[in-house]
PDB file of C-alpha atoms in Angstrom:
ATOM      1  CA  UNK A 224       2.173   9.671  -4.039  1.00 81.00           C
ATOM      2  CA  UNK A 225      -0.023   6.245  -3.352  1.00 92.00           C
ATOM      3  CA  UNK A 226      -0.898   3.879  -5.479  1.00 93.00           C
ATOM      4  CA  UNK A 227      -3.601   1.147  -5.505  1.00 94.00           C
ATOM      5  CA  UNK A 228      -0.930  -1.484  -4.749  1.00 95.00           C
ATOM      6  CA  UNK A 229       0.275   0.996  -1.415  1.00 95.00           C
ATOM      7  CA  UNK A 230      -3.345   1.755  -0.427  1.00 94.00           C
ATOM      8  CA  UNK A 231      -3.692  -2.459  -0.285  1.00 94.00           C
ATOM      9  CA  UNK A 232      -0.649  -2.930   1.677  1.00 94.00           C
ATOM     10  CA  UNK A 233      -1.710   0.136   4.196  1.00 94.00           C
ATOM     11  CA  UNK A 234      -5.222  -1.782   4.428  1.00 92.00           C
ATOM     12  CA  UNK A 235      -3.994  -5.183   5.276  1.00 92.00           C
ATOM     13  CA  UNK A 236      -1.611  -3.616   8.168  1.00 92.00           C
ATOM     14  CA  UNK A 237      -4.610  -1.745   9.397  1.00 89.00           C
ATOM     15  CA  UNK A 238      -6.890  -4.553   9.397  1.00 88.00           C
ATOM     16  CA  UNK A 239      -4.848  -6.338  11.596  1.00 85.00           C
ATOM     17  CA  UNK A 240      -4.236  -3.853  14.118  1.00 83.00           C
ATOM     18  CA  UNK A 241      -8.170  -2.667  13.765  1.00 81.00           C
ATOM     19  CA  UNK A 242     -10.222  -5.133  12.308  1.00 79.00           C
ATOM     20  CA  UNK A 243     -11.395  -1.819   9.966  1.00 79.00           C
ATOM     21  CA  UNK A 244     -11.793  -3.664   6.381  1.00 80.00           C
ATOM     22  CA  UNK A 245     -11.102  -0.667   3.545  1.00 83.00           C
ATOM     23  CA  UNK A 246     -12.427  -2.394   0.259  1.00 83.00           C
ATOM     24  CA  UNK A 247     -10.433  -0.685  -2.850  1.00 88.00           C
ATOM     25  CA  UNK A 248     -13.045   1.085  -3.834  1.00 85.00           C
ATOM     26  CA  UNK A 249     -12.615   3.499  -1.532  1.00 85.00           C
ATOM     27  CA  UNK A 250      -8.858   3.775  -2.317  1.00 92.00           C
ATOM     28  CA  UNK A 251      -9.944   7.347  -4.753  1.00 91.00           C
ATOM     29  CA  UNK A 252     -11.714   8.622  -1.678  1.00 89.00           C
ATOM     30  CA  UNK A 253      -8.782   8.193   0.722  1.00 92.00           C
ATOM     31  CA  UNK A 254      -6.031   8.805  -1.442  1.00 94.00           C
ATOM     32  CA  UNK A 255      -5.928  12.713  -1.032  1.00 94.00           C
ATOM     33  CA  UNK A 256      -6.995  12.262   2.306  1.00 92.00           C
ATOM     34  CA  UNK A 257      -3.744   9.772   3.148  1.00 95.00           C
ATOM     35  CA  UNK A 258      -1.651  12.190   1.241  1.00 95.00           C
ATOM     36  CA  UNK A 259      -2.575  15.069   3.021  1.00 94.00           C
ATOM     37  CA  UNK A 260      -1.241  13.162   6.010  1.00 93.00           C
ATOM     38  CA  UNK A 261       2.043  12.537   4.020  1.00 94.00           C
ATOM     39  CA  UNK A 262       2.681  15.933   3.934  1.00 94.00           C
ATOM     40  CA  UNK A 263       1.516  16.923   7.092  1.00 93.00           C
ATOM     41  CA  UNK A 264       4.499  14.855   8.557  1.00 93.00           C
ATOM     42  CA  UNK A 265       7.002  15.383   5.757  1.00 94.00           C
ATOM     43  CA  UNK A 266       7.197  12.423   3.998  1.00 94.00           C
ATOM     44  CA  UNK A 267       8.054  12.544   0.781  1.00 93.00           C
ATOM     45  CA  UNK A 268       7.727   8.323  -0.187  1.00 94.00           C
ATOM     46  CA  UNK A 269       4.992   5.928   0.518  1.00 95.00           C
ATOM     47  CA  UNK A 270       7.779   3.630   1.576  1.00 94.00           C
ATOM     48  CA  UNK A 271       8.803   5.677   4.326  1.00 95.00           C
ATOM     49  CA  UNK A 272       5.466   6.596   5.432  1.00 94.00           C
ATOM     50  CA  UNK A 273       4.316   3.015   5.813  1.00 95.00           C
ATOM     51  CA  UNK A 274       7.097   2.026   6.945  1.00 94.00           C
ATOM     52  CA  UNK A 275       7.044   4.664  10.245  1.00 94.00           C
ATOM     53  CA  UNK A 276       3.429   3.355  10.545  1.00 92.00           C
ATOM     54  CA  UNK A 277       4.315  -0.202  10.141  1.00 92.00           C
ATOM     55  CA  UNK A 278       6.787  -0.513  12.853  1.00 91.00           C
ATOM     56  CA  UNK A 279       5.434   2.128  15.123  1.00 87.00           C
ATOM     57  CA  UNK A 280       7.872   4.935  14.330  1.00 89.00           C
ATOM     58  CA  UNK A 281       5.749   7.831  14.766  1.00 87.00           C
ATOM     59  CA  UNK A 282       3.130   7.464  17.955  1.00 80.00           C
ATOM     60  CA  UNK A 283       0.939  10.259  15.857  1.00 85.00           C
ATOM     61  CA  UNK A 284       0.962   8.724  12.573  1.00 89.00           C
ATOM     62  CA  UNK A 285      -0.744   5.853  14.067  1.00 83.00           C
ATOM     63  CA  UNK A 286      -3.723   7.905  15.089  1.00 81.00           C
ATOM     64  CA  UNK A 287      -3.881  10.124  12.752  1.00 87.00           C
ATOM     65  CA  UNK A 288      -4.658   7.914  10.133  1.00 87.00           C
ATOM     66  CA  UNK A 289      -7.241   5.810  12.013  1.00 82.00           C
ATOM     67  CA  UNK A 290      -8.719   9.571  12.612  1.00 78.00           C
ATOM     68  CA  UNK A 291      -8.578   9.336   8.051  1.00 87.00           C
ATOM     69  CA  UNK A 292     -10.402   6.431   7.638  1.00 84.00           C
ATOM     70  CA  UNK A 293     -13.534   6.396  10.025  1.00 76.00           C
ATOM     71  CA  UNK A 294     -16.133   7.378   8.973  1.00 69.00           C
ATOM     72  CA  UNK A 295     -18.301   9.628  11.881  1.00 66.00           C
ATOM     73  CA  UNK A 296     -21.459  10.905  10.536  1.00 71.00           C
ATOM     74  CA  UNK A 297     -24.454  10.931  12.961  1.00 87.00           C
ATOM     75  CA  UNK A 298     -27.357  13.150  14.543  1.00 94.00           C
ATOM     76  CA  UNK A 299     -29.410  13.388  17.901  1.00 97.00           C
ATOM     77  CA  UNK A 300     -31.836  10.882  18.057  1.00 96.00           C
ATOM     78  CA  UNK A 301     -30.901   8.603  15.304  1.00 93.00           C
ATOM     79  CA  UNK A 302     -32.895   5.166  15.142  1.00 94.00           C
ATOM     80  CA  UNK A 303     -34.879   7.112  18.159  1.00 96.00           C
ATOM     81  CA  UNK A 304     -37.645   4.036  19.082  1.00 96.00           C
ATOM     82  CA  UNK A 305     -34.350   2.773  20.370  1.00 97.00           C
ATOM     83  CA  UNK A 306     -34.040   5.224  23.328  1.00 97.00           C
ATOM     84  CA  UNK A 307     -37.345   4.589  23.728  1.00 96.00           C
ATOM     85  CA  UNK A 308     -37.170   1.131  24.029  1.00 97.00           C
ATOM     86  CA  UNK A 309     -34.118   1.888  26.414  1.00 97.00           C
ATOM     87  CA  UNK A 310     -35.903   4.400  29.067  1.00 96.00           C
ATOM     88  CA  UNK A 311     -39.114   2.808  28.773  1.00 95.00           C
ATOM     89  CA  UNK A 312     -38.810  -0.721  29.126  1.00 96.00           C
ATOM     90  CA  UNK A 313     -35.532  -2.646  29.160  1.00 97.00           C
ATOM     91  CA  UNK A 314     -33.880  -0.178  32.254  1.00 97.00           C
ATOM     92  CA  UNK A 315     -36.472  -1.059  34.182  1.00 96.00           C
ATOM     93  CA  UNK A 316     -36.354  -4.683  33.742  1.00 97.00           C
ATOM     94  CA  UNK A 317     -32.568  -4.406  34.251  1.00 97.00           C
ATOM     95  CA  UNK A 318     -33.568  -1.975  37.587  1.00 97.00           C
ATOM     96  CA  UNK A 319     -35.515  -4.841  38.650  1.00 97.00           C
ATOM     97  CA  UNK A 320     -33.342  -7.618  38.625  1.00 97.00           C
ATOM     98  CA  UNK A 321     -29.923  -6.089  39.915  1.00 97.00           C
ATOM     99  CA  UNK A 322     -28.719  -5.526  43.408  1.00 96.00           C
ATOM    100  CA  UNK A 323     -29.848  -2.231  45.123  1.00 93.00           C
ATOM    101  CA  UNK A 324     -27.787   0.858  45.087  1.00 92.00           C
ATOM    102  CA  UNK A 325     -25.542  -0.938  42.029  1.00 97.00           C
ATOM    103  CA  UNK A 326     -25.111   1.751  38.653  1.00 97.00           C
ATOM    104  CA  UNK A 327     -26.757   0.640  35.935  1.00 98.00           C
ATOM    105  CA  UNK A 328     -23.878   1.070  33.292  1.00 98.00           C
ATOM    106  CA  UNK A 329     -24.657   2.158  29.743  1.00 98.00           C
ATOM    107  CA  UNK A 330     -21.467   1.786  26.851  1.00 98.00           C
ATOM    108  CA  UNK A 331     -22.327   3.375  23.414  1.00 98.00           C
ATOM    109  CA  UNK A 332     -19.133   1.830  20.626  1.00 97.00           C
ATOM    110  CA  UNK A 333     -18.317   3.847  18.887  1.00 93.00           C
ATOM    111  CA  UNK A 334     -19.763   7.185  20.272  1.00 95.00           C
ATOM    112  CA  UNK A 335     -18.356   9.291  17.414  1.00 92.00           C
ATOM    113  CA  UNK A 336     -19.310  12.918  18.376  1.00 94.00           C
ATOM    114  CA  UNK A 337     -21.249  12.450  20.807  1.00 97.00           C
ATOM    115  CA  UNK A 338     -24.708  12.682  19.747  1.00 97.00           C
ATOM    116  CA  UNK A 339     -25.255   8.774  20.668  1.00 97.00           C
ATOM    117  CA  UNK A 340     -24.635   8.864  24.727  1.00 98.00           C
ATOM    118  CA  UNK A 341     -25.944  12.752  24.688  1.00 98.00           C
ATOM    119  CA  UNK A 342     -29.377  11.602  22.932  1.00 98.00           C
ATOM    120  CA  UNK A 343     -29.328   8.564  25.962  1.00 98.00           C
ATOM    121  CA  UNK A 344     -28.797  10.794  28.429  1.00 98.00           C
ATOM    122  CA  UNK A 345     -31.828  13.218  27.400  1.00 98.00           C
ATOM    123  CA  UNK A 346     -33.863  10.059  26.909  1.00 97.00           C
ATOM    124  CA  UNK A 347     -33.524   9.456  30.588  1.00 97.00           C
ATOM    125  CA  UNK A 348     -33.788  13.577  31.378  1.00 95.00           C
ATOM    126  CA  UNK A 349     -37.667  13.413  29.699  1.00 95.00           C
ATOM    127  CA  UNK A 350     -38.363  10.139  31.270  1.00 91.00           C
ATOM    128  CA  UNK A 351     -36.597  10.922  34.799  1.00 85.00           C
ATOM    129  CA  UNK A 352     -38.376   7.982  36.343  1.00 91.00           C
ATOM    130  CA  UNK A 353     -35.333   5.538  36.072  1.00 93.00           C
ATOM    131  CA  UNK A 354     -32.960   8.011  37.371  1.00 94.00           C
ATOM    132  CA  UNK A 355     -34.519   8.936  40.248  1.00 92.00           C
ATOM    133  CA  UNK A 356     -34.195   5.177  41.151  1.00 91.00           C
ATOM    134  CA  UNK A 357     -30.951   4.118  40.482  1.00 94.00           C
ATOM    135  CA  UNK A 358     -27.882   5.592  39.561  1.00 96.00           C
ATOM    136  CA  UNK A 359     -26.342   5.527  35.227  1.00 97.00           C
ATOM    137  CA  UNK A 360     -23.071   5.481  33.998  1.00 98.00           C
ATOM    138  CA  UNK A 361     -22.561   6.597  30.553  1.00 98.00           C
ATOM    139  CA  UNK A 362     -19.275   5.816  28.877  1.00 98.00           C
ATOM    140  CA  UNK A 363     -18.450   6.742  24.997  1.00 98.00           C
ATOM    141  CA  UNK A 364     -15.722   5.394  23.191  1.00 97.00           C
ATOM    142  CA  UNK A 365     -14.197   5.398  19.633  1.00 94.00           C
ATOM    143  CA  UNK A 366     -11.276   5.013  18.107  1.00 91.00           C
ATOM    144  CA  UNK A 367     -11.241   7.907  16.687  1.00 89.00           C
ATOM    145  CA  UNK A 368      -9.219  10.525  18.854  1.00 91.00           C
ATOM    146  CA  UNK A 369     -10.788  14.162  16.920  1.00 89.00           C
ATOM    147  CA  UNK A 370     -14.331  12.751  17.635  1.00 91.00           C
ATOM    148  CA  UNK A 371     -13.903  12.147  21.113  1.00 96.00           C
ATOM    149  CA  UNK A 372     -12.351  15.308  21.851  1.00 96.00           C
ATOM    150  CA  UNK A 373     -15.546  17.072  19.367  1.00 95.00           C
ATOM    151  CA  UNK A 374     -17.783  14.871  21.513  1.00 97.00           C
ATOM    152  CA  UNK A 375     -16.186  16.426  25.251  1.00 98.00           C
ATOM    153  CA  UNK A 376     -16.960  19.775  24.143  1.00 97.00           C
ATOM    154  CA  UNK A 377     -20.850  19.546  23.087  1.00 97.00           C
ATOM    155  CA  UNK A 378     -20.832  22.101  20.249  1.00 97.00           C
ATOM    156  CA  UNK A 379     -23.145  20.638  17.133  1.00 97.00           C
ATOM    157  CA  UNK A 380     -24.263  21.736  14.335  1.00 95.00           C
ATOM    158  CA  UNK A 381     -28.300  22.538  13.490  1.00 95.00           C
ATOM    159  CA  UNK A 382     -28.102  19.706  11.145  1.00 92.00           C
ATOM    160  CA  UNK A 383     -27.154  17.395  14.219  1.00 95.00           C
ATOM    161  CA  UNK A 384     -29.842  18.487  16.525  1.00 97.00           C
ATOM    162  CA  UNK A 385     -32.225  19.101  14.352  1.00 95.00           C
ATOM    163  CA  UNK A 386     -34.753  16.285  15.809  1.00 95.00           C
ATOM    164  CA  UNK A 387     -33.759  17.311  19.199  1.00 97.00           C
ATOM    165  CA  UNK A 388     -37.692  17.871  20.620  1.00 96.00           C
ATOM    166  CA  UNK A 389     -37.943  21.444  21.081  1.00 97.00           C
ATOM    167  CA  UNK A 390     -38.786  21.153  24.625  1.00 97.00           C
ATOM    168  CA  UNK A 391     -35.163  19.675  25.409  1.00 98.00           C
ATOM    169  CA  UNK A 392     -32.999  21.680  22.760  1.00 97.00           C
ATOM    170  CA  UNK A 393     -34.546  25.132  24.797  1.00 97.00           C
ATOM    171  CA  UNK A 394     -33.384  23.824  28.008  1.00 98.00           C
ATOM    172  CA  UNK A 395     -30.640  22.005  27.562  1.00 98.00           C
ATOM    173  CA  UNK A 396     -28.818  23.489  24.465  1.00 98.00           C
ATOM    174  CA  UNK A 397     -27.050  27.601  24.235  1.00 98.00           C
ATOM    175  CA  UNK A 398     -26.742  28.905  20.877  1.00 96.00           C
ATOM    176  CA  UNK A 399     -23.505  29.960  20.209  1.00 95.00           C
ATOM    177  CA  UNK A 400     -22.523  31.299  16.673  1.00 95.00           C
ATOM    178  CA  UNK A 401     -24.331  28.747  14.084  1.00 94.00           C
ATOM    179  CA  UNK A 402     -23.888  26.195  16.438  1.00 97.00           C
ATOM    180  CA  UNK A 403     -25.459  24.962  19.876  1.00 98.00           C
ATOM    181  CA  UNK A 404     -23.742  23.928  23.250  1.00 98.00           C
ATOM    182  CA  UNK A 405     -25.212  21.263  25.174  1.00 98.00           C
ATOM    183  CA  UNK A 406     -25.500  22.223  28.787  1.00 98.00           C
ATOM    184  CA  UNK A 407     -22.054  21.457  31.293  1.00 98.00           C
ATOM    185  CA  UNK A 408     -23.537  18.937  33.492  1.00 97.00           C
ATOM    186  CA  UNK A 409     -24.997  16.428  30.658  1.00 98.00           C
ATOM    187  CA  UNK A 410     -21.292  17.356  29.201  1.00 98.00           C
ATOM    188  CA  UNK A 411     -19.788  16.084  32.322  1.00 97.00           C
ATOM    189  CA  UNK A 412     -22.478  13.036  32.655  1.00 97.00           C
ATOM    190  CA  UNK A 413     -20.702  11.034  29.809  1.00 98.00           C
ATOM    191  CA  UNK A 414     -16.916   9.819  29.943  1.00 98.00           C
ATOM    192  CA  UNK A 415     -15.641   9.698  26.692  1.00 98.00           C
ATOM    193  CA  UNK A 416     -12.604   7.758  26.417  1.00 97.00           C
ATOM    194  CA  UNK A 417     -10.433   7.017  23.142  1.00 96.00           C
ATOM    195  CA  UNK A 418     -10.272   3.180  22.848  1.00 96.00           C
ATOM    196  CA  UNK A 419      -9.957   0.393  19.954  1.00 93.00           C
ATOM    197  CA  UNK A 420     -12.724  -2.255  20.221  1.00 94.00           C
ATOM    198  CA  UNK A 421      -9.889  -5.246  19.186  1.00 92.00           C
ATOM    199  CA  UNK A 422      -8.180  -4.070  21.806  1.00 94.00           C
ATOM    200  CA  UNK A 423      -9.684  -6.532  24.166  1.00 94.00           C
ATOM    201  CA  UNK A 424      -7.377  -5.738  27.028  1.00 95.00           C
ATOM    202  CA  UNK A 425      -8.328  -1.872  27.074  1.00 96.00           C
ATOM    203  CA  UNK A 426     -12.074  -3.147  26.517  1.00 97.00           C
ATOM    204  CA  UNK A 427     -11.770  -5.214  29.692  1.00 96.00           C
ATOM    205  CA  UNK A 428     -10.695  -1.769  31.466  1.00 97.00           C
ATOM    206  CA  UNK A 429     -14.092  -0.350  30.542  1.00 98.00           C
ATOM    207  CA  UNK A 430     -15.133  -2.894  33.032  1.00 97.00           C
ATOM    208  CA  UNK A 431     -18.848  -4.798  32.549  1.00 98.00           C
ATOM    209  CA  UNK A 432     -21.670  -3.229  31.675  1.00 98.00           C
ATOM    210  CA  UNK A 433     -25.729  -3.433  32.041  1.00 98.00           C
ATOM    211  CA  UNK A 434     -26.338  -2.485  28.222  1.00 98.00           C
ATOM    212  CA  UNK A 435     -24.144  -1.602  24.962  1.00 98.00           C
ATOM    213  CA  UNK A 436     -25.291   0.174  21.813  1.00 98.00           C
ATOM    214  CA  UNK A 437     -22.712  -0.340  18.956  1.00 97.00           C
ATOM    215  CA  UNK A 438     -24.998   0.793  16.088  1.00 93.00           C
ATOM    216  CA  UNK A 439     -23.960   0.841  12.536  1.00 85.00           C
ATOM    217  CA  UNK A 440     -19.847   0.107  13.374  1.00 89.00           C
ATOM    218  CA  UNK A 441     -19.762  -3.558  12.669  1.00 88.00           C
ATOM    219  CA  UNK A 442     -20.696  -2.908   8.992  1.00 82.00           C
ATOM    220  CA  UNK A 443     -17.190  -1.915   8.244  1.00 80.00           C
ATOM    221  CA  UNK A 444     -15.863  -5.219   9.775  1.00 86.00           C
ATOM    222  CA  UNK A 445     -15.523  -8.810   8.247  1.00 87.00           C
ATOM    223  CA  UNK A 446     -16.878 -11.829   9.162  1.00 90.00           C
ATOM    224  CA  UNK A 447     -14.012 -12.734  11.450  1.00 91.00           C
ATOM    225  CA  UNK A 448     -13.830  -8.970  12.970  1.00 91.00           C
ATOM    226  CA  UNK A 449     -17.635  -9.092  13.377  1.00 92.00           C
ATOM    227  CA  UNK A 450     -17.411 -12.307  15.397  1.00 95.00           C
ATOM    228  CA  UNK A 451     -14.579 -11.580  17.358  1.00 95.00           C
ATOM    229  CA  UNK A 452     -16.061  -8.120  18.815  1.00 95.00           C
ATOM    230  CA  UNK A 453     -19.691  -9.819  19.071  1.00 96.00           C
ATOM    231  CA  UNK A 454     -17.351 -12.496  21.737  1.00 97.00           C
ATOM    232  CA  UNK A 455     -15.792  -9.002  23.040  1.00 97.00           C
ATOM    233  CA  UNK A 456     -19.234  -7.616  23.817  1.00 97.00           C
ATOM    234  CA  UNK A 457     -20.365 -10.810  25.449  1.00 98.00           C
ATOM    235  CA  UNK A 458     -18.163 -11.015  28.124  1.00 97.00           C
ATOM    236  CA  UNK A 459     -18.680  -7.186  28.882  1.00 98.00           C
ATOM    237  CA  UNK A 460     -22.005  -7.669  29.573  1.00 98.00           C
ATOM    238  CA  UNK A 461     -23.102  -8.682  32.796  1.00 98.00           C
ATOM    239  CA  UNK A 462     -25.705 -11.471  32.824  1.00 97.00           C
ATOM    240  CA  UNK A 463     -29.274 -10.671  30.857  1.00 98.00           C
ATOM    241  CA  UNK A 464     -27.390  -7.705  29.737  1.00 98.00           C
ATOM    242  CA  UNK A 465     -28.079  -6.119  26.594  1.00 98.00           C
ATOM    243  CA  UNK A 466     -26.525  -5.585  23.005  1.00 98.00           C
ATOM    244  CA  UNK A 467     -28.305  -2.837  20.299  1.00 98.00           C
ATOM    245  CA  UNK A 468     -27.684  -3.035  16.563  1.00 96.00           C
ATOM    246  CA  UNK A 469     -28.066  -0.339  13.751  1.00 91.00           C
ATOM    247  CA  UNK A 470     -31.077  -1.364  11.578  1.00 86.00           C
ATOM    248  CA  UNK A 471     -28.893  -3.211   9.306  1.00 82.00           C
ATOM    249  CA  UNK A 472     -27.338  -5.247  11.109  1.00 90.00           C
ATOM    250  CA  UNK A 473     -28.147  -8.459  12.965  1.00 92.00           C
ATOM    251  CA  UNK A 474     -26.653 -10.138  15.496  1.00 95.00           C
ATOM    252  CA  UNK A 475     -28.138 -13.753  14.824  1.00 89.00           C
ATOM    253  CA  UNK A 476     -25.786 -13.517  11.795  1.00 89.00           C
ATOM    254  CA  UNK A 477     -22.892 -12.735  13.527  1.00 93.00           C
ATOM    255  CA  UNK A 478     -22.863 -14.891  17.236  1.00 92.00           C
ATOM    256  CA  UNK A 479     -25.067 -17.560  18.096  1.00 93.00           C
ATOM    257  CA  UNK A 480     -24.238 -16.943  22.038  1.00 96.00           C
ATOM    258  CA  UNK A 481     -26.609 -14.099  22.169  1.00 97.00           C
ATOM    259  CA  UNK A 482     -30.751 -14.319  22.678  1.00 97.00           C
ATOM    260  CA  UNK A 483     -33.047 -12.258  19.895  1.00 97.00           C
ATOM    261  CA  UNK A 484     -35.867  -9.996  22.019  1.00 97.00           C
ATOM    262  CA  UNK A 485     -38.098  -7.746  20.861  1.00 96.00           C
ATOM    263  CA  UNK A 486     -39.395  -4.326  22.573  1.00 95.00           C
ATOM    264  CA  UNK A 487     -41.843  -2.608  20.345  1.00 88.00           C
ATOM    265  CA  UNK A 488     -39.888  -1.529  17.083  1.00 90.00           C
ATOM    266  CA  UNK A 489     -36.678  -2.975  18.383  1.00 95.00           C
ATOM    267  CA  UNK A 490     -34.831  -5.910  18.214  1.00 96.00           C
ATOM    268  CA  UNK A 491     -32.429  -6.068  20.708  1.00 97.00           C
ATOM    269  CA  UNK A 492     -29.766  -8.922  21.933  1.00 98.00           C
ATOM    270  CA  UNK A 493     -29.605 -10.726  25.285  1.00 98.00           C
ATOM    271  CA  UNK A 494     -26.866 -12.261  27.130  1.00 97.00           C
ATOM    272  CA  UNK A 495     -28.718 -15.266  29.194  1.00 91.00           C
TER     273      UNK A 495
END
């Protein structure tokens, strides 16, 4: 039902709406995928699929296929010397230089399932020092509207907690079937929100915020995409706010406006 030729035309449109970049080589990994969405809403041509999509004929089309093409795979305490860095060090340099009784305000983009803001929001449980000072706001968003609604209810799978410390996943997780519920109130402590990180006029919504882990996202961007959420991120921060990376990316490469630091294994970015 798609060829190569339709899966490059579908790309370029949602490029431009996402900044997403889908090389062709992943065109025979998506192909069932976007047919299976064909048929879910009846269409029987690529040219009247794409053209819906294209010109915004079907609201749920549009969603469901950015809900196709992400890719959400994480776990609990992924790159975890970052949380540490986090609870330990840089939140209290942030606590020390911002006005009393003001939230310190935490955005993790994209948040997938969950496991991002939820492995923060332990972080500071175990280190409680921070939070019994000052008041943190955790917001999750992603583009991706299944994730968000996965990451609202807290169920995961052993393979997602598994490097939950086992002091935490006793008191903090049910088991439920083969799976495990994190507890209502750290549930309730994260607002997950469904938002597209080109969109710069929902981003400005968000509001600013203190620090912003967007770890392993800009991979799937180009150059151009890279730079223009890098600019997006900068003027979310507030000043000497901070910017994480996954390990393979850098931000030096992307934005000179930002400042490299260092807090014990992690490189970090700084707006001055």
């Amino acid at each position: 039902m798609i060829k190569e030729a339709d899966f490059i035309k579908l790309s370029d449109v949602l490029y431009r709406r996402t900044g997403i970049s889908l090389d062709v080589k992943r065109f025979h990994i998506l192909k069932p995928k976007l047919e299976k969405v064909m048929k879910k809403y009846n269409y029987d041509t690529f040219r009247s699929f794409f053209h819906d999509y294209r010109f915004d004929k079907n609201k749920n089309l549009k969603q469901e296929l950015l809900n196709t093409v992400t890719i959400n795979e994480t776990y609990f305490y992924r790159e975890k010397y970052q949380f540490e860095s986090l609870v330990k060090d840089i939140l209290h340099k942030l606590d020390a230089i911002r006005p009393a009784g003001e939230p310190i305000r935490i955005l993790c983009a994209p948040s997938s399932t969950g496991e991002e803001p939820y492995s923060i929001a332990l972080s500071l449980i175990d280190e409680d020092e921070i939070i019994n000072k000052r008041d943190i706001e955790l917001v999750g968003m992603d583009i991706d509207s299944n994730v968000i609604e996965k990451a609202k209810k807290g169920l995961f799978s052993k393979r997602s907690i598994q490097y939950v410390p086992q002091h935490l996943l006793d008191e903090y997780f049910t088991k439920k079937g083969m799976n495990y519920e994190l507890a209502e109130f750290l549930r309730d402590a994260v607002n997950f929100q469904v938002v597209n990180v080109m969109d710069k006029f929902a981003l400005r919504k968000l509001g600013k915020f203190d620090v912003i882990f967007s770890r392993n996202m800009l991979i799937y961007f180009d150059d151009e995409s890279r730079k223009q959420v890098a600019m997006s991120f900068y003027e979310m921060l507030k000043p000497k706010g901070v910017v994480f990376l996954g390990h393979a990316e850098s931000m030096s490469r992307i934005a000179s406006v930002f400042t490299t630091a260092k807090s014990n294994a992690s490189i970090y970015y700084v707006k001055d």
